[in-house]
Coordinates of C-alpha atoms in Angstrom, one line a residue:
M1 CA 10.6 -32.2 -21.2
A2 CA 10.0 -32.3 -17.7
T3 CA 12.8 -33.3 -15.3
S4 CA 12.6 -34.6 -11.5
H5 CA 14.7 -31.6 -10.2
V6 CA 13.4 -28.2 -9.3
V7 CA 14.2 -25.4 -11.9
V8 CA 14.9 -22.1 -10.4
I9 CA 13.9 -19.2 -12.7
D10 CA 15.3 -15.5 -12.2
G11 CA 12.3 -13.3 -13.1
K12 CA 14.4 -10.1 -13.3
D13 CA 14.0 -8.4 -16.8
H14 CA 11.2 -11.1 -18.1
L15 CA 8.2 -9.8 -19.6
Q16 CA 5.3 -11.0 -17.3
G17 CA 2.7 -12.7 -20.1
R18 CA 5.6 -14.6 -22.1
L19 CA 7.2 -15.8 -18.7
A20 CA 3.9 -17.1 -17.5
S21 CA 3.0 -18.8 -20.5
V22 CA 6.4 -20.7 -20.8
I23 CA 6.0 -21.7 -17.2
A24 CA 2.1 -22.8 -17.4
K25 CA 3.0 -25.2 -19.8
Q26 CA 6.0 -26.6 -18.1
L27 CA 3.9 -27.0 -15.0
L28 CA 1.4 -29.1 -16.6
N29 CA 4.3 -31.3 -18.3
G30 CA 5.1 -32.0 -14.4
Q31 CA 8.2 -29.8 -14.1
K32 CA 8.7 -28.4 -10.3
I33 CA 9.7 -24.6 -10.7
V34 CA 10.4 -21.6 -8.5
V35 CA 10.4 -18.1 -9.7
V36 CA 12.5 -15.6 -7.7
R37 CA 13.0 -11.9 -7.7
C38 CA 9.1 -11.4 -8.9
E39 CA 9.3 -7.7 -8.2
S40 CA 11.7 -7.2 -10.9
I41 CA 9.6 -9.0 -13.9
N42 CA 8.5 -6.3 -16.3
I43 CA 4.9 -5.3 -17.9
S44 CA 5.4 -3.9 -21.3
G45 CA 3.6 -0.6 -21.8
E46 CA 4.0 2.7 -19.8
F47 CA 3.4 2.8 -16.1
F48 CA 0.6 5.0 -16.2
R49 CA -1.5 2.5 -18.4
A50 CA -0.7 -0.6 -16.1
K51 CA -2.0 1.4 -13.1
L52 CA -5.3 2.0 -15.0
N53 CA -5.6 -1.6 -15.9
F54 CA -4.8 -2.7 -12.5
S55 CA -7.5 0.1 -11.0
A56 CA -10.0 -1.3 -13.2
F57 CA -9.3 -4.9 -11.9
M58 CA -9.7 -3.6 -8.4
R59 CA -13.0 -2.4 -8.9
K60 CA -14.2 -6.1 -9.8
Q61 CA -15.8 -7.7 -6.8
T62 CA -18.6 -10.2 -5.7
R63 CA -22.1 -8.6 -5.5
Y64 CA -23.2 -10.2 -2.7
N65 CA -20.1 -10.2 -0.2
C66 CA -16.8 -9.0 -1.6
K67 CA -15.1 -10.1 1.7
R68 CA -16.2 -13.8 1.5
G69 CA -16.6 -14.2 -2.2
G70 CA -13.6 -12.5 -3.8
P71 CA -12.1 -11.9 -6.3
W72 CA -8.9 -11.5 -4.3
H73 CA -6.5 -8.3 -5.6
Y74 CA -3.3 -9.5 -4.6
R75 CA -0.8 -6.3 -4.3
Q76 CA 2.2 -8.8 -3.5
P77 CA 4.4 -8.9 -6.9
S78 CA 4.8 -12.8 -6.3
K79 CA 1.2 -13.5 -5.8
M80 CA 0.5 -11.2 -8.9
F81 CA 2.6 -13.1 -11.0
W82 CA 1.3 -16.3 -9.3
R83 CA -2.2 -15.3 -10.4
T84 CA -1.2 -14.5 -14.1
V85 CA 0.2 -18.4 -14.2
R86 CA -3.1 -19.3 -12.8
G87 CA -5.0 -17.7 -15.4
M88 CA -3.2 -19.9 -18.0
I89 CA -4.0 -23.2 -16.2
P90 CA -7.1 -25.1 -15.8
H91 CA -6.7 -24.8 -12.2
K92 CA -10.4 -25.8 -11.0
T93 CA -9.3 -29.6 -12.5
A94 CA -7.2 -31.9 -10.7
R95 CA -4.6 -31.8 -13.3
G96 CA -4.8 -28.1 -13.1
A97 CA -4.7 -27.9 -9.2
A98 CA -1.6 -30.6 -9.1
A99 CA 0.3 -28.1 -11.6
L100 CA -0.5 -25.3 -9.8
Q101 CA 1.2 -26.8 -6.5
R102 CA 4.4 -27.3 -8.6
L103 CA 5.0 -23.6 -8.7
K104 CA 6.6 -21.4 -5.9
T105 CA 6.9 -17.7 -6.2
F106 CA 8.9 -15.3 -4.1
E107 CA 10.3 -11.6 -4.0
G108 CA 14.1 -11.3 -3.9
V109 CA 15.9 -14.6 -3.6
P110 CA 15.3 -16.2 0.0
P111 CA 17.5 -19.1 1.2
P112 CA 18.1 -22.0 0.1
Y113 CA 17.5 -20.6 -3.5
D114 CA 20.5 -18.0 -3.2
K115 CA 22.8 -20.9 -3.4
T116 CA 21.1 -22.7 -6.2
K117 CA 22.0 -22.2 -9.8
R118 CA 19.2 -19.9 -11.5
V119 CA 18.2 -19.7 -15.0
V120 CA 16.3 -17.2 -17.5
V121 CA 13.8 -18.1 -20.2
P122 CA 15.4 -16.4 -23.6
S123 CA 12.0 -16.6 -25.2
A124 CA 10.6 -14.2 -22.5
L125 CA 13.5 -11.5 -22.1
R126 CA 12.6 -8.1 -22.3
V127 CA 15.6 -7.2 -24.1
L128 CA 15.1 -9.8 -26.7
R129 CA 11.4 -9.6 -27.3
L130 CA 10.7 -5.7 -26.5
K131 CA 11.5 -3.3 -29.4
P132 CA 14.4 -1.0 -28.0
G133 CA 12.7 2.5 -26.7
R134 CA 9.5 1.0 -25.7
K135 CA 8.2 2.0 -22.3
Y136 CA 8.0 -0.8 -19.7
C137 CA 7.2 -0.9 -15.9
T138 CA 7.7 -3.2 -13.2
I139 CA 5.4 -5.6 -11.0
G140 CA 7.1 -4.4 -7.9
R141 CA 6.4 -0.5 -8.5
L142 CA 2.8 -1.3 -9.5
G143 CA 2.5 -3.3 -6.4
H144 CA 4.0 -0.7 -4.2
E145 CA 1.6 1.9 -5.6
F146 CA -1.2 -0.1 -4.6
G147 CA -0.5 -1.1 -1.2
W148 CA 2.5 -3.5 -1.0
K149 CA 4.9 -2.2 1.7
Y150 CA 8.0 -4.4 1.6
R151 CA 9.7 -2.9 -1.6
D152 CA 12.4 -1.2 0.9
V153 CA 12.8 -4.4 3.1
V154 CA 13.3 -6.6 -0.1
A155 CA 15.7 -3.9 -1.9
R156 CA 17.6 -3.9 1.5
L157 CA 17.9 -7.8 1.8
E158 CA 19.1 -8.2 -1.9
E159 CA 21.7 -5.8 -1.4
R160 CA 22.9 -7.8 1.7
R161 CA 22.7 -11.0 -0.5
K162 CA 24.8 -9.7 -3.3
V163 CA 27.4 -8.5 -0.9
K164 CA 27.4 -12.0 0.4
G165 CA 27.5 -13.4 -2.9
K166 CA 30.4 -11.1 -4.0
A167 CA 32.3 -12.3 -1.0
F168 CA 31.7 -16.2 -1.9
V169 CA 32.8 -15.6 -5.5
E170 CA 36.0 -14.1 -4.3
K171 CA 36.6 -16.9 -2.0
V172 CA 35.8 -19.7 -4.7
K173 CA 38.4 -17.6 -7.4
E174 CA 41.0 -17.6 -4.4
R175 CA 40.7 -21.4 -3.7
K176 CA 40.7 -22.5 -7.4
R177 CA 43.8 -20.1 -7.8
I178 CA 45.5 -21.7 -4.9
E179 CA 44.8 -25.4 -6.3
G180 CA 45.9 -24.5 -9.6
K181 CA 49.3 -23.3 -8.3
A182 CA 49.5 -26.5 -6.3
K183 CA 48.8 -28.8 -9.1
R184 CA 51.3 -27.2 -11.4
Q185 CA 54.1 -27.6 -8.8
V186 CA 53.1 -31.1 -8.1
A187 CA 53.6 -31.6 -11.8
E188 CA 56.7 -29.9 -12.3
G189 CA 58.4 -31.5 -9.2
S190 CA 56.7 -35.0 -10.3
G191 CA 58.3 -34.4 -14.0
K192 CA 61.6 -33.5 -12.6
K193 CA 61.5 -36.8 -10.6
T194 CA 60.8 -39.0 -13.5
S195 CA 63.4 -37.3 -15.7
Q196 CA 66.1 -38.4 -13.0
E197 CA 65.1 -41.6 -12.9
L198 CA 65.1 -42.2 -16.7
Q199 CA 68.6 -40.8 -16.9
K200 CA 69.8 -43.3 -14.4
L201 CA 68.4 -46.1 -16.2
G202 CA 70.2 -44.7 -19.3
Y203 CA 67.2 -43.2 -21.4

């Protein structure tokens, strides 16, 4: 059931096709979805096989003018995943185009999504769907092999975000600890005061 708020999905360690199918269905139902960390989405099978498939895809082009007619071969992981979802939506109809407008994809976790709750899709997680020991690769590595230039930049920004996030979590824990201690002290103080008042009244 679609909701009015935006659902932020952490794409790390999800299988590409399974995640795309779930997202496509929700988009058609009216749900707004944001997918972050697209560079960590997995493709089942060894990397060499995925590279051969993408090489074959790169050779497909329009006969008359490939610069104008496409197809466009995206190397950016977020656009590669976006294109996968687009293939599962009737995007040439008004309904499909409107559904595709509800999807946003990003590498890393850019603001303001770094401060929002992120969810996973259990039916698309690699650890639950891929047999242990099977080979897999990531969209980020595939895009990097074919010309995506920002893998190191995204990794550096992600490390910076994780450090900030860890500091924020520690700050919240400390604040909760102080608040709990203060509440216990107030409760103990009010309890003693109440018992003294009751003793005065003869109870």
